[in-house]
Amino acid sequence: MTVDAFPEEYRPAEREKLKTQLVNEGLRQIAGRGWTTPDGTRTRIYLLRFHGPRFVDAFQGCTLSTGLTNVSALEADPVWSEVKRSRRNDLGRDGAASGPSWHSAQDVTLYQEAKPAGDEQVRMGCVQSGDIQALVLQTRKGEAPVVPFHQTVILQSQLLG
């Protein structure tokens, strides 16, 4: 995917700034894939490969203040935030050597569109793995279900791990 196509997920006012940042901050490649399920849930996954992990840290397109198209504001995913706060093990590895090999909840950040949402609710997941920043977007008319979104992000994290 080209550096010109990726910023279409962001508000028009943010696109040129994002494109410039990507070009100047070490972006090597962007890959994207998307699909729509029979219930109307639309999922898009973007993998941005940078020259190294420090370049990924500088990427501003996957934060709470990210200006996505048709989204007035984002907030932290409350279910995911609670898991991170309580350090429960139901979404990740408990530190045991025999546990599943995927990133801990600290390496994954999830957001959802703040209420009131528009016609479609947007959920955004950010996974960092080495020189890769994954951006997972899921939208659905009404409300985008939380469990399939979490599953999608966890599976993407496992693929990158």
Tab-separated table of C-alpha atoms in Angstrom:
chain	number	residue	atom	x	y	z
A	1	MET	CA	0.000	0.000	0.000
A	2	THR	CA	1.265	3.488	-0.728
A	3	VAL	CA	2.004	6.216	1.770
A	4	ASP	CA	-0.643	8.290	-0.048
A	5	ALA	CA	-3.448	5.742	0.500
A	6	PHE	CA	-2.940	4.982	4.203
A	7	PRO	CA	-3.785	8.489	5.532
A	8	GLU	CA	-7.321	8.182	4.098
A	9	GLU	CA	-8.287	6.603	7.460
A	10	TYR	CA	-7.546	9.956	9.126
A	11	ARG	CA	-9.318	13.328	9.099
A	12	PRO	CA	-8.486	15.468	6.051
A	13	ALA	CA	-6.763	18.083	8.226
A	14	GLU	CA	-4.371	15.424	9.587
A	15	ARG	CA	-3.496	13.588	6.379
A	16	GLU	CA	-0.710	15.786	5.028
A	17	LYS	CA	0.991	16.036	8.435
A	18	LEU	CA	0.796	12.250	8.861
A	19	LYS	CA	2.111	11.606	5.372
A	20	THR	CA	5.059	13.945	5.983
A	21	GLN	CA	5.777	12.287	9.316
A	22	LEU	CA	5.744	8.831	7.737
A	23	VAL	CA	8.123	9.876	4.961
A	24	ASN	CA	10.486	11.716	7.326
A	25	GLU	CA	10.383	9.315	10.277
A	26	GLY	CA	11.676	6.075	8.835
A	27	LEU	CA	8.678	4.331	7.252
A	28	ARG	CA	9.812	1.448	5.056
A	29	GLN	CA	6.553	-0.296	4.075
A	30	ILE	CA	2.817	-0.346	4.677
A	31	ALA	CA	0.670	-3.434	4.199
A	32	GLY	CA	-3.091	-3.391	4.586
A	33	ARG	CA	-5.924	-5.910	4.542
A	34	GLY	CA	-9.626	-5.515	5.187
A	35	TRP	CA	-12.845	-7.488	5.186
A	36	THR	CA	-16.512	-7.199	6.078
A	37	THR	CA	-18.388	-9.906	7.979
A	38	PRO	CA	-22.042	-10.841	7.295
A	39	ASP	CA	-23.208	-8.776	10.308
A	40	GLY	CA	-21.701	-5.643	8.724
A	41	THR	CA	-18.589	-5.393	10.901
A	42	ARG	CA	-15.791	-3.911	8.818
A	43	THR	CA	-12.191	-4.677	9.847
A	44	ARG	CA	-9.023	-3.092	8.487
A	45	ILE	CA	-5.513	-4.032	9.592
A	46	TYR	CA	-2.478	-1.973	8.658
A	47	LEU	CA	1.111	-2.994	9.329
A	48	LEU	CA	3.590	-0.136	9.191
A	49	ARG	CA	7.235	-1.206	9.073
A	50	PHE	CA	9.823	1.333	10.159
A	51	HIS	CA	13.623	1.337	10.120
A	52	GLY	CA	13.661	0.332	13.782
A	53	PRO	CA	11.683	0.284	17.062
A	54	ARG	CA	12.576	3.871	17.984
A	55	PHE	CA	10.927	5.073	14.780
A	56	VAL	CA	7.779	3.185	15.778
A	57	ASP	CA	7.807	5.014	19.124
A	58	ALA	CA	7.679	8.337	17.249
A	59	PHE	CA	4.600	7.351	15.179
A	60	GLN	CA	1.671	9.597	16.199
A	61	GLY	CA	-1.082	7.825	14.232
A	62	CYS	CA	-2.071	5.381	16.952
A	63	THR	CA	-2.756	7.417	20.079
A	64	LEU	CA	-5.726	8.668	22.076
A	65	SER	CA	-5.548	11.949	20.155
A	66	THR	CA	-5.569	10.245	16.742
A	67	GLY	CA	-7.971	12.024	14.400
A	68	LEU	CA	-9.748	9.243	12.535
A	69	THR	CA	-12.223	9.979	9.756
A	70	ASN	CA	-15.783	10.454	11.074
A	71	VAL	CA	-14.705	10.068	14.736
A	72	SER	CA	-15.154	13.054	17.019
A	73	ALA	CA	-13.073	11.620	19.893
A	74	LEU	CA	-11.509	8.400	21.135
A	75	GLU	CA	-11.417	7.025	24.661
A	76	ALA	CA	-9.550	4.126	26.206
A	77	ASP	CA	-11.332	0.793	25.794
A	78	PRO	CA	-12.749	0.339	29.328
A	79	VAL	CA	-12.641	-3.480	29.321
A	80	TRP	CA	-9.039	-3.588	28.104
A	81	SER	CA	-8.041	-0.822	30.532
A	82	GLU	CA	-9.494	-2.768	33.454
A	83	VAL	CA	-7.535	-5.863	32.434
A	84	LYS	CA	-4.330	-3.825	32.297
A	85	ARG	CA	-5.044	-2.245	35.697
A	86	SER	CA	-5.860	-5.502	37.418
A	87	ARG	CA	-3.124	-7.414	35.576
A	88	ARG	CA	-5.482	-10.329	35.164
A	89	ASN	CA	-4.313	-13.205	33.036
A	90	ASP	CA	-7.386	-13.774	30.879
A	91	LEU	CA	-5.994	-11.725	27.970
A	92	GLY	CA	-2.346	-12.696	28.114
A	93	ARG	CA	0.559	-14.630	29.439
A	94	ASP	CA	0.981	-14.988	33.203
A	95	GLY	CA	4.769	-15.074	33.012
A	96	ALA	CA	5.002	-18.846	33.137
A	97	ALA	CA	7.283	-20.359	30.542
A	98	SER	CA	4.485	-22.640	29.380
A	99	GLY	CA	2.057	-19.760	28.731
A	100	PRO	CA	0.968	-18.694	25.258
A	101	SER	CA	3.473	-16.663	23.301
A	102	TRP	CA	1.893	-13.280	22.613
A	103	HIS	CA	2.495	-9.743	23.783
A	104	SER	CA	1.337	-8.760	27.228
A	105	ALA	CA	-1.522	-6.311	27.618
A	106	GLN	CA	1.089	-3.568	28.147
A	107	ASP	CA	2.205	-3.851	24.480
A	108	VAL	CA	-1.337	-3.461	23.175
A	109	THR	CA	-3.440	-0.312	23.455
A	110	LEU	CA	-7.127	-0.270	22.567
A	111	TYR	CA	-9.466	2.659	22.009
A	112	GLN	CA	-13.107	3.101	21.118
A	113	GLU	CA	-15.107	5.990	19.783
A	114	ALA	CA	-16.375	8.128	22.647
A	115	LYS	CA	-20.145	8.314	23.079
A	116	PRO	CA	-22.207	9.555	21.489
A	117	ALA	CA	-20.826	7.784	18.443
A	118	GLY	CA	-21.999	8.468	14.927
A	119	ASP	CA	-23.973	5.982	12.815
A	120	GLU	CA	-21.046	3.561	13.103
A	121	GLN	CA	-18.939	2.907	16.176
A	122	VAL	CA	-15.184	2.759	15.607
A	123	ARG	CA	-12.729	0.702	17.650
A	124	MET	CA	-8.962	1.107	17.221
A	125	GLY	CA	-6.192	-1.209	18.378
A	126	CYS	CA	-2.473	-0.493	18.374
A	127	VAL	CA	0.136	-3.243	18.614
A	128	GLN	CA	3.850	-2.552	18.563
A	129	SER	CA	6.272	-5.354	17.811
A	130	GLY	CA	9.882	-4.452	17.083
A	131	ASP	CA	9.953	-2.309	13.956
A	132	ILE	CA	6.235	-2.920	13.202
A	133	GLN	CA	3.275	-0.799	14.284
A	134	ALA	CA	-0.030	-2.566	13.696
A	135	LEU	CA	-3.213	-0.506	13.490
A	136	VAL	CA	-6.475	-2.452	13.746
A	137	LEU	CA	-9.704	-0.598	12.947
A	138	GLN	CA	-13.121	-2.139	13.381
A	139	THR	CA	-16.408	-0.386	12.616
A	140	ARG	CA	-20.033	-1.429	12.660
A	141	LYS	CA	-23.354	0.322	12.312
A	142	GLY	CA	-24.692	0.876	15.808
A	143	GLU	CA	-22.092	-0.667	18.089
A	144	ALA	CA	-18.984	-2.671	17.205
A	145	PRO	CA	-18.941	-5.710	19.538
A	146	VAL	CA	-16.026	-5.728	21.961
A	147	VAL	CA	-15.215	-9.471	22.006
A	148	PRO	CA	-14.570	-9.916	18.248
A	149	PHE	CA	-12.477	-6.742	18.310
A	150	HIS	CA	-10.360	-7.989	21.208
A	151	GLN	CA	-9.971	-11.369	19.491
A	152	THR	CA	-8.814	-9.688	16.272
A	153	VAL	CA	-6.220	-7.594	18.106
A	154	ILE	CA	-4.974	-10.552	20.149
A	155	LEU	CA	-4.625	-12.705	17.025
A	156	GLN	CA	-2.746	-9.915	15.238
A	157	SER	CA	-0.472	-9.592	18.244
A	158	GLN	CA	0.190	-13.341	18.184
A	159	LEU	CA	1.067	-13.166	14.494
A	160	LEU	CA	3.576	-10.401	15.171
A	161	GLY	CA	4.989	-12.035	18.326
